[in-house]
CSV table of C-alpha atoms in Angstrom, one decimal:
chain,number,residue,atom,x,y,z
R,1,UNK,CA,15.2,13.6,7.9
R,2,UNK,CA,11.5,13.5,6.1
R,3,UNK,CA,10.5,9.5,6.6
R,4,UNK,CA,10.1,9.1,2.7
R,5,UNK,CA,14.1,9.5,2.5
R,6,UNK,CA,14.6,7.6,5.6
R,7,UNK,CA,14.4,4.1,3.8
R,8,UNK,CA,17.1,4.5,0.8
R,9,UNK,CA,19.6,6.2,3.6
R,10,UNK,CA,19.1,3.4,6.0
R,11,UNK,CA,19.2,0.8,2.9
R,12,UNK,CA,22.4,2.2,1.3
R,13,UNK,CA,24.0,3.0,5.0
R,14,UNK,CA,23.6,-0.4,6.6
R,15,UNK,CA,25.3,-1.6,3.0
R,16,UNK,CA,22.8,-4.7,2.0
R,17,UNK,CA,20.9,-5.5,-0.3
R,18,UNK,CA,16.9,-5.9,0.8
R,19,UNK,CA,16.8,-9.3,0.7
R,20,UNK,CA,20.2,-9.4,2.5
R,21,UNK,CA,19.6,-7.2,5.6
R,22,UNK,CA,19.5,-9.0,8.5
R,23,UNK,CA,18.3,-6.2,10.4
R,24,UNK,CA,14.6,-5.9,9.0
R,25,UNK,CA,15.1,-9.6,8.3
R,26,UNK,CA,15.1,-9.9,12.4
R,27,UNK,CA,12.2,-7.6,13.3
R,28,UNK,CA,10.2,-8.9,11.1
R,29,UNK,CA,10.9,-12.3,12.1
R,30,UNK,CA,9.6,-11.4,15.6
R,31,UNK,CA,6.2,-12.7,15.5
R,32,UNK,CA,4.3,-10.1,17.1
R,33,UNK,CA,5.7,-7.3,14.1
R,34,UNK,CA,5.1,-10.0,11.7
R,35,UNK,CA,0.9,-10.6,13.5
R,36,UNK,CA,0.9,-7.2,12.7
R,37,UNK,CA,1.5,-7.5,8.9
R,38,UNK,CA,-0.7,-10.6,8.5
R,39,UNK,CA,-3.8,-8.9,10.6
R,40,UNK,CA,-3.3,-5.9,7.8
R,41,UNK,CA,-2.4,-7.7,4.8
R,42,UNK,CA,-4.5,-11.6,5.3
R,43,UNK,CA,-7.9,-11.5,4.5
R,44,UNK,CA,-8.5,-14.7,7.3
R,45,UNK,CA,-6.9,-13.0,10.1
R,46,UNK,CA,-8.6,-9.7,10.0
R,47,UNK,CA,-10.9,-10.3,12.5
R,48,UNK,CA,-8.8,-12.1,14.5
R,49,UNK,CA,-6.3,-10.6,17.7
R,50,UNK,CA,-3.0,-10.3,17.4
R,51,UNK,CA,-2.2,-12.7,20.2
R,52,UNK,CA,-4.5,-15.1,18.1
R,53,UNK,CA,-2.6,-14.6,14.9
R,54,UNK,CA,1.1,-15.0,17.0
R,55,UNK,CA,-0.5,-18.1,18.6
R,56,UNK,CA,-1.5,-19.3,14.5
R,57,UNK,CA,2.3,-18.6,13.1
R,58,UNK,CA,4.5,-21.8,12.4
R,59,UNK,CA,1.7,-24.2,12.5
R,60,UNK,CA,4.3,-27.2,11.8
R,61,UNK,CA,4.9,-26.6,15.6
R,62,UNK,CA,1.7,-27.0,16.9
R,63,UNK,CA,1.4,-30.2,19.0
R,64,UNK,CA,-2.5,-30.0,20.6
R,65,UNK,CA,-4.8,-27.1,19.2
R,66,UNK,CA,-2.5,-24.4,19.4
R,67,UNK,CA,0.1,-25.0,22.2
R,68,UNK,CA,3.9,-24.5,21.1
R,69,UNK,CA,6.7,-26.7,21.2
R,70,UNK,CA,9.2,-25.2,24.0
R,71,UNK,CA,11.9,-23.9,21.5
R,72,UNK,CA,9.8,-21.8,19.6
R,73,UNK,CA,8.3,-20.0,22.4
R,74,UNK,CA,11.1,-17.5,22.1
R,75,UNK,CA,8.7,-15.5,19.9
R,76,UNK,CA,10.7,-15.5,16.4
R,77,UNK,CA,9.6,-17.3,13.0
R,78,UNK,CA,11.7,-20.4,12.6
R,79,UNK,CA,11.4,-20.2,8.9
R,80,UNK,CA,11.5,-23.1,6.2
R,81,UNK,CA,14.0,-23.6,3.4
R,82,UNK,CA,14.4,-20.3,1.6
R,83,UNK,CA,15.6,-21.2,-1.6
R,84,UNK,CA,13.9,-23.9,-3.9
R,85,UNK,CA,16.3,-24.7,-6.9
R,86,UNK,CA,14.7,-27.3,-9.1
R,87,UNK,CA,15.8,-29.4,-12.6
R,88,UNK,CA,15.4,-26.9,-15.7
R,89,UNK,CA,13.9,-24.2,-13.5
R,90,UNK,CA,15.5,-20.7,-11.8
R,91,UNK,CA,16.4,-20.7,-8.5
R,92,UNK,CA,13.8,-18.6,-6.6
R,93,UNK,CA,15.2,-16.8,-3.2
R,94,UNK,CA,12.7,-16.0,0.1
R,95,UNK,CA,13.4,-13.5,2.2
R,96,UNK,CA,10.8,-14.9,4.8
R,97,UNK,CA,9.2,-18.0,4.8
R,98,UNK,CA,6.8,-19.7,7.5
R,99,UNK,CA,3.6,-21.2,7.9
R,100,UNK,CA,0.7,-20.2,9.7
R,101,UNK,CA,-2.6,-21.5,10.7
R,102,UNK,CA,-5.9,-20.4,9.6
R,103,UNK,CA,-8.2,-19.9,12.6
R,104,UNK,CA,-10.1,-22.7,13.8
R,105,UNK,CA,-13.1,-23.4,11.3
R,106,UNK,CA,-16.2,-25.9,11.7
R,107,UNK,CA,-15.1,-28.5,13.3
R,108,UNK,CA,-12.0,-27.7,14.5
R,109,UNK,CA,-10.1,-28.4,11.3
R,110,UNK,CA,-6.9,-26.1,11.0
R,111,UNK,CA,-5.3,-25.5,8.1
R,112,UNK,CA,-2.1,-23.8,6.8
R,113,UNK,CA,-1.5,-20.5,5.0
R,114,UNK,CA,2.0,-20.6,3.9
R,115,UNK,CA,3.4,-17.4,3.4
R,116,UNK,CA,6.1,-15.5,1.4
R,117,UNK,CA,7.5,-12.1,3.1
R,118,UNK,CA,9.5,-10.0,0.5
R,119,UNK,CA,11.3,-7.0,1.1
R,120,UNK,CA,11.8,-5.5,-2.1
R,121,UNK,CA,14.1,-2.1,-2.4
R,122,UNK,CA,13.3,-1.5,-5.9
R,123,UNK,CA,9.7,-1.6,-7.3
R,124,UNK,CA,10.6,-0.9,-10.8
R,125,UNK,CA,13.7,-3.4,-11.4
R,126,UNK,CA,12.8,-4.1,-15.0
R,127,UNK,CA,10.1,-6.4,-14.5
R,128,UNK,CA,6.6,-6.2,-13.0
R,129,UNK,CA,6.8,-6.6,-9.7
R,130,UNK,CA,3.6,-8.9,-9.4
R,131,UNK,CA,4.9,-11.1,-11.8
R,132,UNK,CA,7.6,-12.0,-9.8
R,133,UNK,CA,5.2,-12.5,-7.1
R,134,UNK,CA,3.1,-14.3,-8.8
R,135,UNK,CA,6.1,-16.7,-9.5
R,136,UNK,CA,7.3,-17.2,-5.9
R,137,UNK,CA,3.8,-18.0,-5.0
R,138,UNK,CA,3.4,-20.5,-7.7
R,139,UNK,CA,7.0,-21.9,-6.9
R,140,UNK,CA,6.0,-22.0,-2.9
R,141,UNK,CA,2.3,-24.0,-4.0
R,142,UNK,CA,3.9,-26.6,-6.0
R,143,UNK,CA,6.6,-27.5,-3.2
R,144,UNK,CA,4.2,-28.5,-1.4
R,145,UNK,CA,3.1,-31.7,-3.5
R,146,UNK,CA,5.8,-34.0,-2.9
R,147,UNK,CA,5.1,-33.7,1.3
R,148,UNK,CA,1.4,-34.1,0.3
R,149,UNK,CA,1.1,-37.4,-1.8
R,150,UNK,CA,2.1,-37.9,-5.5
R,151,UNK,CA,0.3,-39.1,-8.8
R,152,UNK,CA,-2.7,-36.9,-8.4
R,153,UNK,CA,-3.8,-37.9,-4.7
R,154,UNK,CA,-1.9,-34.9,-3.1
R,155,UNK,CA,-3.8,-32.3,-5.2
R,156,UNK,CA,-6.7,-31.7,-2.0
R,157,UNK,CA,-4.7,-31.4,0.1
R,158,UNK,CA,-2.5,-28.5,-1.0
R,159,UNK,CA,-2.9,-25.4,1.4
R,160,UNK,CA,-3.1,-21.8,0.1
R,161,UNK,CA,0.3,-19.7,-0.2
R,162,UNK,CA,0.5,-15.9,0.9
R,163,UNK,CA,3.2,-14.1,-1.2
R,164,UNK,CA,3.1,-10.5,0.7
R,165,UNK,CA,5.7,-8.1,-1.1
R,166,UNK,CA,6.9,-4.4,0.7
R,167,UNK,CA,8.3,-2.7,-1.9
R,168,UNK,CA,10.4,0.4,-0.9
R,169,UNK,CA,11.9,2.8,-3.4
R,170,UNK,CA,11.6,3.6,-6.8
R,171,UNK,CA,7.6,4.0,-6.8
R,172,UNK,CA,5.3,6.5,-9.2
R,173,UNK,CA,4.2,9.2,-6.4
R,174,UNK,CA,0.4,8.4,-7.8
R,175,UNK,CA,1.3,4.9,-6.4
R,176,UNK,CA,3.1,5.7,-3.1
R,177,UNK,CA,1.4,4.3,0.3
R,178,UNK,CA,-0.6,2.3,-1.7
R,179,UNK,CA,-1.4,-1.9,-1.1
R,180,UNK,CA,-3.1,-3.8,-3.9
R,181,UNK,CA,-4.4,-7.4,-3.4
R,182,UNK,CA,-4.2,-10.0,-6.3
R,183,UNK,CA,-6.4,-13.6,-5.6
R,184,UNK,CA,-7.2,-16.3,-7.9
R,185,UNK,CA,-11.4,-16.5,-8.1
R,186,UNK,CA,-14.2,-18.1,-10.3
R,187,UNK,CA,-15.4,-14.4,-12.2
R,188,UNK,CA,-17.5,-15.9,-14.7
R,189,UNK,CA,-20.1,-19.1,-15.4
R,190,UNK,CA,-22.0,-20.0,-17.9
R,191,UNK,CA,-25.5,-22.0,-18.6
R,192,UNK,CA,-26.3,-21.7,-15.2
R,193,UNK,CA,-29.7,-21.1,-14.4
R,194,UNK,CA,-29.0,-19.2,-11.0
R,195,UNK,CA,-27.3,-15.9,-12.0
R,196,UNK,CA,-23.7,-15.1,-10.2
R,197,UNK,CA,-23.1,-18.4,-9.0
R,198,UNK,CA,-19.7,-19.3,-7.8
R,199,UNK,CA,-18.1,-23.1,-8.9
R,200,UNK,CA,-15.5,-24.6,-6.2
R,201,UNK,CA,-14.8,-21.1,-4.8
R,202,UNK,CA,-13.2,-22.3,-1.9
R,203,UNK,CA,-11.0,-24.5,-3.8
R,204,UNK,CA,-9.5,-21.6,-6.2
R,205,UNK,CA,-8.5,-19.7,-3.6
R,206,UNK,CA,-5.4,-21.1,-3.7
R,207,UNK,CA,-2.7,-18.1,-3.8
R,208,UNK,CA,-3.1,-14.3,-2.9
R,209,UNK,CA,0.1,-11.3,-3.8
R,210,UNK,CA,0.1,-8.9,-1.6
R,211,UNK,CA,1.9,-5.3,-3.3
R,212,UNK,CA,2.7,-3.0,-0.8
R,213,UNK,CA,4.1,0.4,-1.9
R,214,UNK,CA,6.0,2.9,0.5
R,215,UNK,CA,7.9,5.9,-0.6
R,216,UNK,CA,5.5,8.6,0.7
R,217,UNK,CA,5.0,10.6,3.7
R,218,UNK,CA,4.9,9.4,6.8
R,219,UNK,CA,1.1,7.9,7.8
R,220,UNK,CA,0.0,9.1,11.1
R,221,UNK,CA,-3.1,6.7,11.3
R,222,UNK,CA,-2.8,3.1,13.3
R,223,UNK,CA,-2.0,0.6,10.8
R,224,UNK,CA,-0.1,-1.2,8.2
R,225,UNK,CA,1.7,2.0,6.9
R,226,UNK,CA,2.1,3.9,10.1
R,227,UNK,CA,3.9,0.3,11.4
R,228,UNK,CA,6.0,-0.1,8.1
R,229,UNK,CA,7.3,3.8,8.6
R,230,UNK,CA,7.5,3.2,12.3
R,231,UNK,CA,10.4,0.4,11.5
R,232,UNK,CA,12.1,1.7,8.5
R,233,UNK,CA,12.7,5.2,10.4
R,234,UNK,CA,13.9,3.3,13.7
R,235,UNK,CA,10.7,4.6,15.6
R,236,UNK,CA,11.2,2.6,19.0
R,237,UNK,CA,8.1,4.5,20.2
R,238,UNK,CA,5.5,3.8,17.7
R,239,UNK,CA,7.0,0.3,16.9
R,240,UNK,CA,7.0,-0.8,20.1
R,241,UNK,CA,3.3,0.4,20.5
R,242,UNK,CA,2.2,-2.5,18.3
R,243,UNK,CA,3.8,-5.3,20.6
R,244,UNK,CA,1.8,-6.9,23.4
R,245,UNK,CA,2.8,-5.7,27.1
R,246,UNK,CA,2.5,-9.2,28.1
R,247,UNK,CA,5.8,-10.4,25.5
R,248,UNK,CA,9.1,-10.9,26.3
R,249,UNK,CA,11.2,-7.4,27.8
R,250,UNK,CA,13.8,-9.4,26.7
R,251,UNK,CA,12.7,-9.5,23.1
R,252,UNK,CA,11.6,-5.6,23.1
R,253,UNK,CA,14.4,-5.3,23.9
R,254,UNK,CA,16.7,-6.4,21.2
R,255,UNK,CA,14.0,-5.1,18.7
R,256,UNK,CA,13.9,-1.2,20.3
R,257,UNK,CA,18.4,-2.0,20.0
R,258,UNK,CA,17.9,-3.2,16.3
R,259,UNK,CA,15.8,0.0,15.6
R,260,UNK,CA,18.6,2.2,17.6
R,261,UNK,CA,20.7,1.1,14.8
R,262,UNK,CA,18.1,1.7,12.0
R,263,UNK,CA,17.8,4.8,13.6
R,264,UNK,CA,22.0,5.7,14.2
R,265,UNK,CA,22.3,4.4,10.6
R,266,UNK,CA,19.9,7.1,9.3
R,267,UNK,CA,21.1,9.7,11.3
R,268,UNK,CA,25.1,9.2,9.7
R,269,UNK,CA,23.8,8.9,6.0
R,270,UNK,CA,22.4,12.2,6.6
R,271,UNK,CA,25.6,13.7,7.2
R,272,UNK,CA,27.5,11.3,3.8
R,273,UNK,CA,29.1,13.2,1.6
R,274,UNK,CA,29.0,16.8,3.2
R,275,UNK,CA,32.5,16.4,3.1
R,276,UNK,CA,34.7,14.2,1.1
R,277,UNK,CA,37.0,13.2,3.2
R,278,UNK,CA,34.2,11.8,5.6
R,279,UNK,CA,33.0,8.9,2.7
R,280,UNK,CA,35.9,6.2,3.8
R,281,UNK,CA,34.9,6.5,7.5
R,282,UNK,CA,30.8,6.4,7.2
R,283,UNK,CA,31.2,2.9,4.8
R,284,UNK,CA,33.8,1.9,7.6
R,285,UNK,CA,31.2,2.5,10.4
R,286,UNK,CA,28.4,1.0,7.7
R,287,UNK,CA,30.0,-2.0,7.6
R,288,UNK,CA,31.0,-2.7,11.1
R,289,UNK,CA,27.2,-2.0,11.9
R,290,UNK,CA,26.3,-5.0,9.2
R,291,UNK,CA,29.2,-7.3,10.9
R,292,UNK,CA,27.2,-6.3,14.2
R,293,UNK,CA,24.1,-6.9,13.4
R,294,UNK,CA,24.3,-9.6,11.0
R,295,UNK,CA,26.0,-11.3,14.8
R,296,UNK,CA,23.3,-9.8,16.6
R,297,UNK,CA,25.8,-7.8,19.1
R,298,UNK,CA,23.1,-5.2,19.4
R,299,UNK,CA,24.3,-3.9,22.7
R,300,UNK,CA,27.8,-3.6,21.3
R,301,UNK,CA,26.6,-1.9,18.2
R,302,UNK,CA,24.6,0.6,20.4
R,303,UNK,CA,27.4,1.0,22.7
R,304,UNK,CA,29.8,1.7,19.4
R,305,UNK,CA,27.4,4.7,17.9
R,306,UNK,CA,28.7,6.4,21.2
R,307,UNK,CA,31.3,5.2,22.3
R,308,UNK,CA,34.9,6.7,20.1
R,309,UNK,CA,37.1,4.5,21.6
R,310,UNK,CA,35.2,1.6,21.9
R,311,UNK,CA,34.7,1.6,17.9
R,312,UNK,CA,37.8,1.7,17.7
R,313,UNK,CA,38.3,-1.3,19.0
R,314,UNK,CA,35.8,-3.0,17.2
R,315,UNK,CA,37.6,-1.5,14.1
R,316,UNK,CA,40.4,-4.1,15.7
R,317,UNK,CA,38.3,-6.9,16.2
R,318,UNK,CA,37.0,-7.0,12.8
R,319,UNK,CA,40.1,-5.8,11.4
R,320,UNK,CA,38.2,-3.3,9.8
């Protein structure tokens, strides 16, 4: 299967919607695929290392400089309340929230970056896709001024919000592969005497959106695209490549099982609907896979793409 189809099989075969699959919802949850994505996408960790940016995510954990708490040395993103439901105003749904620190600056002052992670299967749902971004951002900014002080003293201290958006299917081919950056910035001053001057600079930047578009061919070069492909196609090879040695062989682990099952998943879709009669037993197999993951039984669910009888048991269990 070409890698542009891979995404909408594995999407319509593991029977979720994008901001409901737990699957991509876990790998990207491990921090260092998620380091990846910040080093590519966040202008203040470019030049940073990805142990460096792993050692930055979840700063609300951080005890002394940048030494972890003992339960969140398991290497996954804890997260932060993911919905935000407030009087006379929509409900707005995260997939992926977390905070992260900024490197250390003069001084040794660290600061948070809180960011938004969006998967988003459909980047033409009726609505510009930046605006909703633009909303979540907003909604993510001002949720932070009741923990920061009230009556105009908390205003200084609020941090700036990431609101980072992979956006699958559905995308105009001129667009496809492509990543577009959207920052709030002082662009224009006037009756200064010194020309292109810049007025509390620092202080605007308050909230970047972050529009990444798939839907192409495969990308063969290192980087954000080649890593995005990588997942969505259940590449355990070139995923893996972008993890540390040094992490957990535990945790690579359950990531190379949960892209086994990307991987399985893609493989069945392929074969949907080249005979009817095969339709009832791939969204059987579909939804057991969902059950299994969504459990994170990813050795069961491995052992089940082989294993006849052993599916069928889990058929049983599930009652499926």
């Amino acid at each position: 299967m070409k890698v542009k189809n891979s995404i909408s099989t594995t999407m319509r075969t593991l029977k979720g919607r994008e901001t409901k699959d737990k699957a991509a919802k876990n790998i990207f949850s491990y921090k260092p695929i998620m380091g990846n994505i910040l080093k590519y996408t966040v202008a203040e960790y470019r030049d940073c290392s990805l142990e460096e940016i792993m050692n930055c995510i979840e700063g609300d954990t951080i005890r002394t400089g940048t030494a972890f708490v003992e339960e969140d040395m398991a290497g996954s993103i804890r997260g932060e309340q993911a919905e935000f439901n407030t009087t006379d105003e929509a409900p707005a749904v995260f997939d992926i929230l977390f905070r992260s620190l900024l490197p250390k600056k003069k001084g040794n002052i660290l600061v948070n970056l809180h960011v938004d992670f969006e998967l988003q299967k459909n980047y033409r749902p009726g609505y510009p896709v930046i605006k909703r971004g633009i909303y979540y951002g907003c909604r993510k900014l001002s949720a932070q001024l009741d923990k920061v002080g009230k009556n105009g003293k908390g205003y200084k201290y609020l941090e700036k919000v990431y609101s980072i958006w992979i956006c699958l299917e559905n995308i105009p081919k001129e667009q496809q592969n492509t990543v577009s950056y959207y920052k709030i910035h002082n662009y224009k001053n006037e009756g200064f005497r010194i020309p292109d001057i810049q007025i509390d600079a620092a202080e605007a930047d308050l909230m970047e959106v972050v529009i990444v578009r798939l839907g192409g061919e495969e990308q063969n070069e290192k980087g954000l695209m080649d890593l995005l492909y990588g997942v969505f196609s259940g590449d355990q090879k070139k995923v893996l490549s972008y993890i540390p040695d040094s992490d957990s062989q535990i945790r690579q682990k359950e990531v190379s099982d949960m892209l086994s099952m990307i991987s399985y998943a893609e493989e069945r879709g392929e074969k949907r609907g080249e005979k009817k009669g095969e339709k009832k037993g791939e969204n059987r197999l579909g939804l057991l896979m969902k059950m299994l993951l969504n459990d994170k039984r990813y050795a069961d669910a491995e052992r089940a793409s082989e294993d006849e009888k052993y599916r069928e048991q889990l058929y049983k269990e599930f009652e499926l």
